[in-house]
Amino acid sequence: MAATKKEPRSKFYELLQAQIHNEFNASQQYIALAVWFDNEDLPQLAKHFYKQSVEERNHAMALVQYMLDRDHHVEIPGTGEVRNDFSAPLQLIELALEQEKEVAADISALAKAARAEEDYISEQFTQWFLKEQVEEISQMSTLVTVARRAGDNVYEIEKFLHREAVGDSGADSGMPPVAGGAL
C-alpha cells in the first residue's frame, strides 16, 4: 500500500489547492452560461462559453499536475454555487468578466506567496497563468463592450463572435502540463 503524501503545506500550496477549486468552479459557471445561451438559441455565445469551460477545467488540471510533480498531496474539491438566473446576455458576460478579474487577483496572490516563501520554481510556474489572465480579461472586456453596443440586438454579438473568434487563439501556447492531458 502506497504512503499518502502529507508534508506540511506552505501558504503557496494552500492557495494553490484553493485555486484548483476556483478553476473547477469557474468551469461550472461557464457551463451554466453556455447552457443559458444555448437555451436562448445563441449558438456563438454558447460555443464560446463551452470552450471557456473546458479551458478552466484544463487550468485546474494543470495546477493538479504541478502539485503532483512537486510531490504534494492533491485533493479534488467539489464546486461552489453556480448562478443560473439571468435575464439578458450582458449580465452573463459581465459576470464572466468579474470572474476573470477575481481569478487574476487569486493568481497574483499565488505569485506573491511563492515569492515571499522564496519558492522561485512556484513563482515561475505562476507566470503563465498571470499572462493568461491578461488575455482573458482583455477578451472578456471586449465582449462586454460589444454587448453594450449591441443593446437589445443580441445577434450583433453573435455576428461579432462568428467573425472575430474571440478567445479562439488555438492551443494554449506554453501552457504547463495538464494532468490526464488537455481536453
Short mmCIF file of N, CA and C in Angstrom, two decimals:
data_model
loop_
_atom_site.label_atom_id
_atom_site.label_comp_id
_atom_site.label_asym_id
_atom_site.label_seq_id
_atom_site.Cartn_x
_atom_site.Cartn_y
_atom_site.Cartn_z
N MET A 1 0.84 -1.18 0.00
CA MET A 1 0.00 0.00 0.00
C MET A 1 0.88 1.24 0.00
N ALA A 2 0.63 2.16 -0.92
CA ALA A 2 1.45 3.37 -1.06
C ALA A 2 1.16 4.35 0.07
N ALA A 3 2.18 5.03 0.51
CA ALA A 3 2.01 6.04 1.56
C ALA A 3 1.36 7.28 0.98
N THR A 4 0.55 7.93 1.78
CA THR A 4 -0.09 9.17 1.37
C THR A 4 0.86 10.33 1.65
N LYS A 5 0.95 11.23 0.71
CA LYS A 5 1.82 12.40 0.86
C LYS A 5 1.14 13.38 1.79
N LYS A 6 1.75 13.67 2.93
CA LYS A 6 1.14 14.56 3.92
C LYS A 6 2.17 15.52 4.52
N GLU A 7 3.04 16.09 3.73
CA GLU A 7 4.01 17.03 4.25
C GLU A 7 3.32 18.35 4.59
N PRO A 8 3.93 19.13 5.48
CA PRO A 8 3.32 20.43 5.82
C PRO A 8 3.22 21.31 4.57
N ARG A 9 2.14 22.05 4.50
CA ARG A 9 1.93 22.90 3.33
C ARG A 9 2.29 24.34 3.64
N SER A 10 2.88 24.96 2.66
CA SER A 10 3.18 26.38 2.76
C SER A 10 1.91 27.16 2.40
N LYS A 11 1.95 28.46 2.60
CA LYS A 11 0.82 29.30 2.19
C LYS A 11 0.58 29.15 0.69
N PHE A 12 1.66 29.08 -0.09
CA PHE A 12 1.52 28.93 -1.54
C PHE A 12 0.71 27.68 -1.87
N TYR A 13 1.04 26.55 -1.26
CA TYR A 13 0.33 25.32 -1.59
C TYR A 13 -1.10 25.31 -1.08
N GLU A 14 -1.36 26.00 0.01
CA GLU A 14 -2.75 26.14 0.47
C GLU A 14 -3.55 26.97 -0.54
N LEU A 15 -2.96 28.06 -1.01
CA LEU A 15 -3.62 28.90 -2.03
C LEU A 15 -3.78 28.13 -3.35
N LEU A 16 -2.78 27.32 -3.69
CA LEU A 16 -2.85 26.54 -4.93
C LEU A 16 -3.99 25.52 -4.85
N GLN A 17 -4.14 24.87 -3.70
CA GLN A 17 -5.25 23.93 -3.52
C GLN A 17 -6.59 24.67 -3.65
N ALA A 18 -6.68 25.86 -3.07
CA ALA A 18 -7.91 26.66 -3.18
C ALA A 18 -8.15 27.08 -4.63
N GLN A 19 -7.07 27.34 -5.37
CA GLN A 19 -7.23 27.76 -6.77
C GLN A 19 -7.74 26.63 -7.64
N ILE A 20 -7.41 25.41 -7.30
CA ILE A 20 -7.97 24.26 -8.02
C ILE A 20 -9.49 24.31 -7.91
N HIS A 21 -9.98 24.57 -6.71
CA HIS A 21 -11.44 24.71 -6.50
C HIS A 21 -11.98 25.86 -7.35
N ASN A 22 -11.30 26.99 -7.31
CA ASN A 22 -11.76 28.17 -8.06
C ASN A 22 -11.84 27.90 -9.56
N GLU A 23 -10.86 27.20 -10.09
CA GLU A 23 -10.84 26.91 -11.53
C GLU A 23 -11.97 25.95 -11.91
N PHE A 24 -12.17 24.91 -11.09
CA PHE A 24 -13.29 24.00 -11.36
C PHE A 24 -14.63 24.72 -11.25
N ASN A 25 -14.74 25.61 -10.26
CA ASN A 25 -15.98 26.36 -10.10
C ASN A 25 -16.21 27.29 -11.30
N ALA A 26 -15.14 27.93 -11.77
CA ALA A 26 -15.24 28.79 -12.96
C ALA A 26 -15.69 27.96 -14.16
N SER A 27 -15.18 26.75 -14.28
CA SER A 27 -15.58 25.87 -15.37
C SER A 27 -17.08 25.58 -15.30
N GLN A 28 -17.57 25.28 -14.12
CA GLN A 28 -19.00 25.00 -13.95
C GLN A 28 -19.84 26.24 -14.25
N GLN A 29 -19.36 27.41 -13.81
CA GLN A 29 -20.12 28.64 -14.07
C GLN A 29 -20.20 28.90 -15.57
N TYR A 30 -19.09 28.64 -16.28
CA TYR A 30 -19.12 28.84 -17.72
C TYR A 30 -20.06 27.85 -18.41
N ILE A 31 -20.17 26.64 -17.88
CA ILE A 31 -21.16 25.70 -18.44
C ILE A 31 -22.56 26.28 -18.25
N ALA A 32 -22.83 26.83 -17.07
CA ALA A 32 -24.16 27.42 -16.82
C ALA A 32 -24.44 28.55 -17.81
N LEU A 33 -23.44 29.37 -18.08
CA LEU A 33 -23.63 30.47 -19.04
C LEU A 33 -23.87 29.90 -20.44
N ALA A 34 -23.08 28.91 -20.82
CA ALA A 34 -23.23 28.30 -22.15
C ALA A 34 -24.62 27.69 -22.32
N VAL A 35 -25.09 27.01 -21.31
CA VAL A 35 -26.41 26.38 -21.39
C VAL A 35 -27.50 27.45 -21.50
N TRP A 36 -27.35 28.54 -20.76
CA TRP A 36 -28.33 29.64 -20.85
C TRP A 36 -28.37 30.17 -22.29
N PHE A 37 -27.18 30.41 -22.86
CA PHE A 37 -27.11 30.90 -24.24
C PHE A 37 -27.68 29.87 -25.22
N ASP A 38 -27.36 28.60 -24.99
CA ASP A 38 -27.91 27.54 -25.83
C ASP A 38 -29.45 27.55 -25.78
N ASN A 39 -29.98 27.70 -24.60
CA ASN A 39 -31.43 27.72 -24.43
C ASN A 39 -32.07 28.93 -25.12
N GLU A 40 -31.32 30.00 -25.28
CA GLU A 40 -31.81 31.22 -25.93
C GLU A 40 -31.52 31.22 -27.43
N ASP A 41 -31.07 30.10 -27.97
CA ASP A 41 -30.74 29.97 -29.39
C ASP A 41 -29.69 30.98 -29.85
N LEU A 42 -28.64 31.08 -29.05
CA LEU A 42 -27.50 31.95 -29.37
C LEU A 42 -26.25 31.06 -29.45
N PRO A 43 -26.08 30.39 -30.59
CA PRO A 43 -25.05 29.35 -30.69
C PRO A 43 -23.61 29.84 -30.58
N GLN A 44 -23.31 31.04 -31.05
CA GLN A 44 -21.93 31.52 -30.97
C GLN A 44 -21.54 31.81 -29.52
N LEU A 45 -22.46 32.43 -28.78
CA LEU A 45 -22.19 32.69 -27.36
C LEU A 45 -22.11 31.37 -26.60
N ALA A 46 -22.99 30.43 -26.89
CA ALA A 46 -22.94 29.12 -26.23
C ALA A 46 -21.60 28.44 -26.51
N LYS A 47 -21.20 28.41 -27.77
CA LYS A 47 -19.94 27.78 -28.15
C LYS A 47 -18.76 28.43 -27.44
N HIS A 48 -18.76 29.75 -27.38
CA HIS A 48 -17.68 30.49 -26.71
C HIS A 48 -17.56 30.07 -25.25
N PHE A 49 -18.69 29.99 -24.55
CA PHE A 49 -18.63 29.69 -23.13
C PHE A 49 -18.42 28.20 -22.85
N TYR A 50 -18.85 27.32 -23.74
CA TYR A 50 -18.49 25.90 -23.59
C TYR A 50 -16.96 25.76 -23.68
N LYS A 51 -16.36 26.47 -24.64
CA LYS A 51 -14.89 26.42 -24.78
C LYS A 51 -14.21 27.00 -23.54
N GLN A 52 -14.77 28.10 -23.02
CA GLN A 52 -14.20 28.70 -21.81
C GLN A 52 -14.25 27.71 -20.64
N SER A 53 -15.32 26.94 -20.57
CA SER A 53 -15.46 25.95 -19.51
C SER A 53 -14.34 24.91 -19.58
N VAL A 54 -14.09 24.41 -20.78
CA VAL A 54 -13.03 23.41 -20.96
C VAL A 54 -11.67 24.01 -20.61
N GLU A 55 -11.47 25.26 -21.01
CA GLU A 55 -10.20 25.93 -20.70
C GLU A 55 -9.98 26.03 -19.20
N GLU A 56 -11.02 26.40 -18.45
CA GLU A 56 -10.89 26.50 -16.99
C GLU A 56 -10.63 25.13 -16.37
N ARG A 57 -11.27 24.11 -16.90
CA ARG A 57 -11.01 22.74 -16.43
C ARG A 57 -9.55 22.38 -16.66
N ASN A 58 -9.04 22.71 -17.84
CA ASN A 58 -7.64 22.43 -18.13
C ASN A 58 -6.71 23.19 -17.18
N HIS A 59 -7.07 24.42 -16.85
CA HIS A 59 -6.25 25.18 -15.90
C HIS A 59 -6.22 24.47 -14.54
N ALA A 60 -7.38 24.01 -14.08
CA ALA A 60 -7.43 23.29 -12.81
C ALA A 60 -6.53 22.06 -12.85
N MET A 61 -6.59 21.33 -13.95
CA MET A 61 -5.80 20.11 -14.07
C MET A 61 -4.31 20.40 -14.23
N ALA A 62 -3.96 21.56 -14.75
CA ALA A 62 -2.54 21.96 -14.80
C ALA A 62 -2.04 22.23 -13.39
N LEU A 63 -2.87 22.83 -12.56
CA LEU A 63 -2.50 23.05 -11.16
C LEU A 63 -2.34 21.71 -10.43
N VAL A 64 -3.25 20.79 -10.72
CA VAL A 64 -3.16 19.44 -10.14
C VAL A 64 -1.83 18.80 -10.55
N GLN A 65 -1.50 18.85 -11.84
CA GLN A 65 -0.26 18.24 -12.32
C GLN A 65 0.96 18.85 -11.65
N TYR A 66 0.94 20.17 -11.45
CA TYR A 66 2.07 20.83 -10.79
C TYR A 66 2.23 20.30 -9.37
N MET A 67 1.12 20.17 -8.66
CA MET A 67 1.21 19.65 -7.29
C MET A 67 1.72 18.21 -7.30
N LEU A 68 1.26 17.41 -8.25
CA LEU A 68 1.77 16.04 -8.35
C LEU A 68 3.27 16.04 -8.65
N ASP A 69 3.67 16.90 -9.59
CA ASP A 69 5.09 16.98 -9.97
C ASP A 69 5.97 17.41 -8.80
N ARG A 70 5.42 18.21 -7.91
CA ARG A 70 6.18 18.71 -6.76
C ARG A 70 5.98 17.82 -5.53
N ASP A 71 5.36 16.67 -5.72
CA ASP A 71 5.17 15.67 -4.67
C ASP A 71 4.32 16.19 -3.51
N HIS A 72 3.27 16.94 -3.86
CA HIS A 72 2.32 17.43 -2.84
C HIS A 72 1.00 16.70 -2.97
N HIS A 73 0.40 16.42 -1.85
CA HIS A 73 -0.92 15.80 -1.82
C HIS A 73 -1.94 16.73 -2.47
N VAL A 74 -2.81 16.18 -3.31
CA VAL A 74 -3.84 16.96 -4.00
C VAL A 74 -5.20 16.43 -3.60
N GLU A 75 -6.10 17.34 -3.32
CA GLU A 75 -7.48 16.97 -3.06
C GLU A 75 -8.34 17.59 -4.15
N ILE A 76 -9.16 16.77 -4.80
CA ILE A 76 -10.06 17.29 -5.83
C ILE A 76 -11.33 17.75 -5.13
N PRO A 77 -11.59 19.05 -5.19
CA PRO A 77 -12.72 19.61 -4.45
C PRO A 77 -14.03 19.55 -5.24
N GLY A 78 -15.10 19.70 -4.52
CA GLY A 78 -16.38 19.94 -5.18
C GLY A 78 -16.39 21.39 -5.65
N THR A 79 -17.43 21.76 -6.32
CA THR A 79 -17.50 23.15 -6.76
C THR A 79 -18.52 23.90 -5.90
N GLY A 80 -18.44 25.19 -5.96
CA GLY A 80 -19.36 26.04 -5.20
C GLY A 80 -20.65 26.29 -5.95
N GLU A 81 -21.37 27.27 -5.47
CA GLU A 81 -22.64 27.63 -6.09
C GLU A 81 -22.40 28.20 -7.50
N VAL A 82 -23.33 27.90 -8.38
CA VAL A 82 -23.27 28.39 -9.75
C VAL A 82 -24.55 29.17 -10.01
N ARG A 83 -24.39 30.35 -10.55
CA ARG A 83 -25.55 31.19 -10.87
C ARG A 83 -26.16 30.75 -12.20
N ASN A 84 -27.47 30.61 -12.22
CA ASN A 84 -28.18 30.20 -13.43
C ASN A 84 -29.28 31.17 -13.84
N ASP A 85 -29.61 32.12 -13.00
CA ASP A 85 -30.73 33.03 -13.27
C ASP A 85 -30.25 34.33 -13.90
N PHE A 86 -30.62 34.53 -15.13
CA PHE A 86 -30.24 35.72 -15.87
C PHE A 86 -31.42 36.18 -16.71
N SER A 87 -31.38 37.45 -17.09
CA SER A 87 -32.46 37.96 -17.93
C SER A 87 -31.95 38.55 -19.24
N ALA A 88 -30.64 38.79 -19.34
CA ALA A 88 -30.10 39.39 -20.56
C ALA A 88 -28.65 38.95 -20.76
N PRO A 89 -28.22 38.78 -22.00
CA PRO A 89 -26.86 38.34 -22.29
C PRO A 89 -25.77 39.19 -21.61
N LEU A 90 -25.99 40.49 -21.53
CA LEU A 90 -24.98 41.35 -20.92
C LEU A 90 -24.69 40.93 -19.48
N GLN A 91 -25.69 40.50 -18.74
CA GLN A 91 -25.48 40.05 -17.35
C GLN A 91 -24.49 38.89 -17.31
N LEU A 92 -24.64 37.96 -18.21
CA LEU A 92 -23.77 36.79 -18.22
C LEU A 92 -22.33 37.16 -18.56
N ILE A 93 -22.19 38.02 -19.54
CA ILE A 93 -20.85 38.41 -19.98
C ILE A 93 -20.17 39.26 -18.91
N GLU A 94 -20.92 40.13 -18.24
CA GLU A 94 -20.34 40.91 -17.14
C GLU A 94 -19.93 40.00 -15.98
N LEU A 95 -20.72 38.98 -15.70
CA LEU A 95 -20.36 38.01 -14.66
C LEU A 95 -19.04 37.32 -15.04
N ALA A 96 -18.91 36.94 -16.29
CA ALA A 96 -17.68 36.29 -16.76
C ALA A 96 -16.48 37.20 -16.60
N LEU A 97 -16.64 38.49 -16.92
CA LEU A 97 -15.54 39.44 -16.76
C LEU A 97 -15.13 39.55 -15.29
N GLU A 98 -16.11 39.67 -14.41
CA GLU A 98 -15.80 39.75 -12.97
C GLU A 98 -15.11 38.49 -12.48
N GLN A 99 -15.56 37.35 -12.99
CA GLN A 99 -14.93 36.08 -12.61
C GLN A 99 -13.47 36.07 -13.04
N GLU A 100 -13.18 36.53 -14.24
CA GLU A 100 -11.79 36.57 -14.72
C GLU A 100 -10.93 37.52 -13.90
N LYS A 101 -11.51 38.64 -13.48
CA LYS A 101 -10.77 39.58 -12.63
C LYS A 101 -10.46 38.96 -11.27
N GLU A 102 -11.40 38.21 -10.73
CA GLU A 102 -11.17 37.52 -9.46
C GLU A 102 -10.06 36.48 -9.59
N VAL A 103 -10.08 35.74 -10.68
CA VAL A 103 -9.04 34.74 -10.92
C VAL A 103 -7.67 35.43 -11.03
N ALA A 104 -7.61 36.56 -11.71
CA ALA A 104 -6.35 37.30 -11.83
C ALA A 104 -5.82 37.70 -10.46
N ALA A 105 -6.70 38.16 -9.59
CA ALA A 105 -6.29 38.53 -8.22
C ALA A 105 -5.80 37.30 -7.46
N ASP A 106 -6.47 36.18 -7.64
CA ASP A 106 -6.06 34.94 -6.97
C ASP A 106 -4.69 34.47 -7.46
N ILE A 107 -4.45 34.53 -8.76
CA ILE A 107 -3.16 34.11 -9.32
C ILE A 107 -2.06 35.06 -8.85
N SER A 108 -2.37 36.35 -8.77
CA SER A 108 -1.39 37.31 -8.25
C SER A 108 -1.03 36.98 -6.80
N ALA A 109 -2.02 36.59 -6.01
CA ALA A 109 -1.76 36.20 -4.61
C ALA A 109 -0.87 34.95 -4.56
N LEU A 110 -1.09 34.03 -5.49
CA LEU A 110 -0.23 32.84 -5.56
C LEU A 110 1.22 33.24 -5.85
N ALA A 111 1.41 34.11 -6.84
CA ALA A 111 2.76 34.54 -7.20
C ALA A 111 3.42 35.27 -6.03
N LYS A 112 2.66 36.09 -5.34
CA LYS A 112 3.19 36.83 -4.19
C LYS A 112 3.60 35.87 -3.07
N ALA A 113 2.76 34.87 -2.81
CA ALA A 113 3.08 33.90 -1.76
C ALA A 113 4.34 33.12 -2.12
N ALA A 114 4.46 32.71 -3.36
CA ALA A 114 5.65 31.97 -3.78
C ALA A 114 6.90 32.82 -3.60
N ARG A 115 6.80 34.08 -4.00
CA ARG A 115 7.97 34.98 -3.85
C ARG A 115 8.31 35.19 -2.38
N ALA A 116 7.30 35.40 -1.55
CA ALA A 116 7.53 35.62 -0.12
C ALA A 116 8.19 34.40 0.53
N GLU A 117 7.88 33.23 0.03
CA GLU A 117 8.45 31.99 0.56
C GLU A 117 9.77 31.61 -0.12
N GLU A 118 10.22 32.47 -1.03
CA GLU A 118 11.43 32.23 -1.81
C GLU A 118 11.35 30.91 -2.56
N ASP A 119 10.15 30.60 -3.04
CA ASP A 119 9.90 29.40 -3.84
C ASP A 119 9.87 29.86 -5.30
N TYR A 120 11.06 30.01 -5.87
CA TYR A 120 11.17 30.60 -7.20
C TYR A 120 10.64 29.69 -8.30
N ILE A 121 10.67 28.40 -8.06
CA ILE A 121 10.10 27.47 -9.05
C ILE A 121 8.59 27.69 -9.14
N SER A 122 7.94 27.80 -7.99
CA SER A 122 6.49 28.03 -7.99
C SER A 122 6.15 29.42 -8.51
N GLU A 123 6.99 30.40 -8.19
CA GLU A 123 6.76 31.75 -8.72
C GLU A 123 6.82 31.72 -10.25
N GLN A 124 7.79 31.01 -10.80
CA GLN A 124 7.91 30.91 -12.25
C GLN A 124 6.69 30.19 -12.83
N PHE A 125 6.20 29.18 -12.15
CA PHE A 125 5.03 28.43 -12.61
C PHE A 125 3.82 29.35 -12.76
N THR A 126 3.69 30.32 -11.86
CA THR A 126 2.51 31.21 -11.90
C THR A 126 2.56 32.18 -13.07
N GLN A 127 3.72 32.38 -13.67
CA GLN A 127 3.85 33.41 -14.71
C GLN A 127 2.96 33.16 -15.92
N TRP A 128 2.83 31.91 -16.35
CA TRP A 128 1.97 31.61 -17.49
C TRP A 128 0.53 31.98 -17.16
N PHE A 129 0.10 31.68 -15.95
CA PHE A 129 -1.27 31.95 -15.55
C PHE A 129 -1.54 33.46 -15.47
N LEU A 130 -0.55 34.23 -15.01
CA LEU A 130 -0.70 35.69 -14.99
C LEU A 130 -0.87 36.23 -16.40
N LYS A 131 -0.04 35.77 -17.31
CA LYS A 131 -0.14 36.19 -18.71
C LYS A 131 -1.50 35.80 -19.29
N GLU A 132 -1.95 34.61 -18.98
CA GLU A 132 -3.25 34.12 -19.46
C GLU A 132 -4.39 35.02 -18.96
N GLN A 133 -4.29 35.47 -17.73
CA GLN A 133 -5.36 36.31 -17.18
C GLN A 133 -5.42 37.67 -17.86
N VAL A 134 -4.29 38.21 -18.26
CA VAL A 134 -4.29 39.46 -19.02
C VAL A 134 -5.09 39.27 -20.30
N GLU A 135 -4.84 38.16 -20.99
CA GLU A 135 -5.57 37.87 -22.23
C GLU A 135 -7.06 37.64 -21.97
N GLU A 136 -7.38 36.88 -20.92
CA GLU A 136 -8.78 36.57 -20.62
C GLU A 136 -9.57 37.84 -20.27
N ILE A 137 -8.99 38.69 -19.46
CA ILE A 137 -9.67 39.94 -19.08
C ILE A 137 -9.85 40.83 -20.29
N SER A 138 -8.83 40.92 -21.13
CA SER A 138 -8.92 41.74 -22.33
C SER A 138 -10.02 41.24 -23.25
N GLN A 139 -10.07 39.94 -23.49
CA GLN A 139 -11.08 39.37 -24.38
C GLN A 139 -12.48 39.54 -23.81
N MET A 140 -12.64 39.31 -22.51
CA MET A 140 -13.97 39.43 -21.91
C MET A 140 -14.39 40.89 -21.86
N SER A 141 -13.46 41.81 -21.64
CA SER A 141 -13.77 43.25 -21.67
C SER A 141 -14.27 43.66 -23.05
N THR A 142 -13.62 43.15 -24.08
CA THR A 142 -14.06 43.43 -25.45
C THR A 142 -15.48 42.91 -25.67
N LEU A 143 -15.74 41.71 -25.19
CA LEU A 143 -17.07 41.13 -25.36
C LEU A 143 -18.14 41.94 -24.61
N VAL A 144 -17.80 42.44 -23.43
CA VAL A 144 -18.72 43.31 -22.68
C VAL A 144 -19.00 44.58 -23.49
N THR A 145 -17.96 45.18 -24.05
CA THR A 145 -18.13 46.39 -24.87
C THR A 145 -19.03 46.13 -26.06
N VAL A 146 -18.80 45.03 -26.75
CA VAL A 146 -19.63 44.67 -27.90
C VAL A 146 -21.08 44.46 -27.47
N ALA A 147 -21.27 43.77 -26.35
CA ALA A 147 -22.63 43.51 -25.86
C ALA A 147 -23.34 44.82 -25.48
N ARG A 148 -22.61 45.74 -24.86
CA ARG A 148 -23.22 47.03 -24.51
C ARG A 148 -23.61 47.80 -25.77
N ARG A 149 -22.74 47.79 -26.76
CA ARG A 149 -23.05 48.49 -28.01
C ARG A 149 -24.22 47.85 -28.75
N ALA A 150 -24.32 46.53 -28.65
CA ALA A 150 -25.39 45.80 -29.35
C ALA A 150 -26.75 46.07 -28.72
N GLY A 151 -26.75 46.41 -27.43
CA GLY A 151 -28.02 46.66 -26.76
C GLY A 151 -28.93 45.46 -26.83
N ASP A 152 -30.14 45.66 -27.29
CA ASP A 152 -31.12 44.57 -27.39
C ASP A 152 -30.91 43.67 -28.60
N ASN A 153 -30.01 44.04 -29.50
CA ASN A 153 -29.79 43.25 -30.70
C ASN A 153 -28.68 42.22 -30.45
N VAL A 154 -29.04 41.12 -29.77
CA VAL A 154 -28.05 40.12 -29.39
C VAL A 154 -27.41 39.44 -30.59
N TYR A 155 -28.05 39.51 -31.74
CA TYR A 155 -27.47 38.89 -32.92
C TYR A 155 -26.23 39.62 -33.40
N GLU A 156 -26.07 40.87 -33.00
CA GLU A 156 -24.82 41.60 -33.30
C GLU A 156 -23.66 40.97 -32.53
N ILE A 157 -23.92 40.52 -31.30
CA ILE A 157 -22.88 39.84 -30.52
C ILE A 157 -22.54 38.51 -31.21
N GLU A 158 -23.57 37.80 -31.64
CA GLU A 158 -23.38 36.53 -32.34
C GLU A 158 -22.52 36.73 -33.59
N LYS A 159 -22.84 37.76 -34.38
CA LYS A 159 -22.08 38.04 -35.60
C LYS A 159 -20.63 38.39 -35.26
N PHE A 160 -20.44 39.18 -34.21
CA PHE A 160 -19.10 39.54 -33.79
C PHE A 160 -18.28 38.30 -33.43
N LEU A 161 -18.86 37.42 -32.61
CA LEU A 161 -18.14 36.21 -32.21
C LEU A 161 -17.84 35.31 -33.41
N HIS A 162 -18.78 35.22 -34.31
CA HIS A 162 -18.55 34.40 -35.51
C HIS A 162 -17.41 34.97 -36.35
N ARG A 163 -17.41 36.27 -36.49
CA ARG A 163 -16.41 36.95 -37.32
C ARG A 163 -15.05 37.01 -36.65
N GLU A 164 -15.01 37.33 -35.36
CA GLU A 164 -13.73 37.61 -34.68
C GLU A 164 -13.14 36.43 -33.95
N ALA A 165 -13.93 35.42 -33.63
CA ALA A 165 -13.44 34.25 -32.90
C ALA A 165 -12.71 34.65 -31.63
N VAL A 166 -13.33 35.48 -30.81
CA VAL A 166 -12.75 35.96 -29.55
C VAL A 166 -12.40 34.77 -28.66
N GLY A 167 -11.18 34.77 -28.16
CA GLY A 167 -10.75 33.71 -27.26
C GLY A 167 -10.46 32.40 -27.96
N ASP A 168 -10.43 32.39 -29.26
CA ASP A 168 -10.22 31.16 -30.02
C ASP A 168 -8.85 31.20 -30.69
N SER A 169 -7.82 31.38 -29.87
CA SER A 169 -6.47 31.50 -30.41
C SER A 169 -5.81 30.15 -30.64
N GLY A 170 -6.56 29.08 -30.48
CA GLY A 170 -5.98 27.75 -30.68
C GLY A 170 -5.43 27.21 -29.38
N ALA A 171 -4.39 26.40 -29.48
CA ALA A 171 -3.80 25.77 -28.31
C ALA A 171 -3.20 26.82 -27.38
N ASP A 172 -3.21 26.51 -26.09
CA ASP A 172 -2.62 27.40 -25.10
C ASP A 172 -1.10 27.31 -25.18
N SER A 173 -0.50 28.21 -25.91
CA SER A 173 0.93 28.21 -26.12
C SER A 173 1.68 28.32 -24.79
N GLY A 174 2.51 27.35 -24.55
CA GLY A 174 3.33 27.38 -23.35
C GLY A 174 2.62 26.98 -22.08
N MET A 175 1.38 26.50 -22.19
CA MET A 175 0.63 26.12 -21.00
C MET A 175 1.35 24.98 -20.29
N PRO A 176 1.40 25.04 -18.96
CA PRO A 176 2.01 23.93 -18.21
C PRO A 176 1.27 22.62 -18.49
N PRO A 177 1.92 21.49 -18.26
CA PRO A 177 1.28 20.19 -18.50
C PRO A 177 -0.01 20.03 -17.68
N VAL A 178 -0.96 19.32 -18.28
CA VAL A 178 -2.27 19.11 -17.69
C VAL A 178 -2.40 17.66 -17.26
N ALA A 179 -2.75 17.42 -16.01
CA ALA A 179 -2.95 16.04 -15.53
C ALA A 179 -3.98 15.34 -16.41
N GLY A 180 -3.63 14.18 -16.93
CA GLY A 180 -4.54 13.43 -17.79
C GLY A 180 -4.59 13.93 -19.22
N GLY A 181 -3.91 15.02 -19.50
CA GLY A 181 -3.92 15.60 -20.84
C GLY A 181 -5.01 16.64 -21.01
N ALA A 182 -4.72 17.66 -21.76
CA ALA A 182 -5.69 18.73 -22.01
C ALA A 182 -6.82 18.22 -22.88
N LEU A 183 -8.00 18.72 -22.62
CA LEU A 183 -9.16 18.40 -23.46
C LEU A 183 -9.26 19.40 -24.59
#
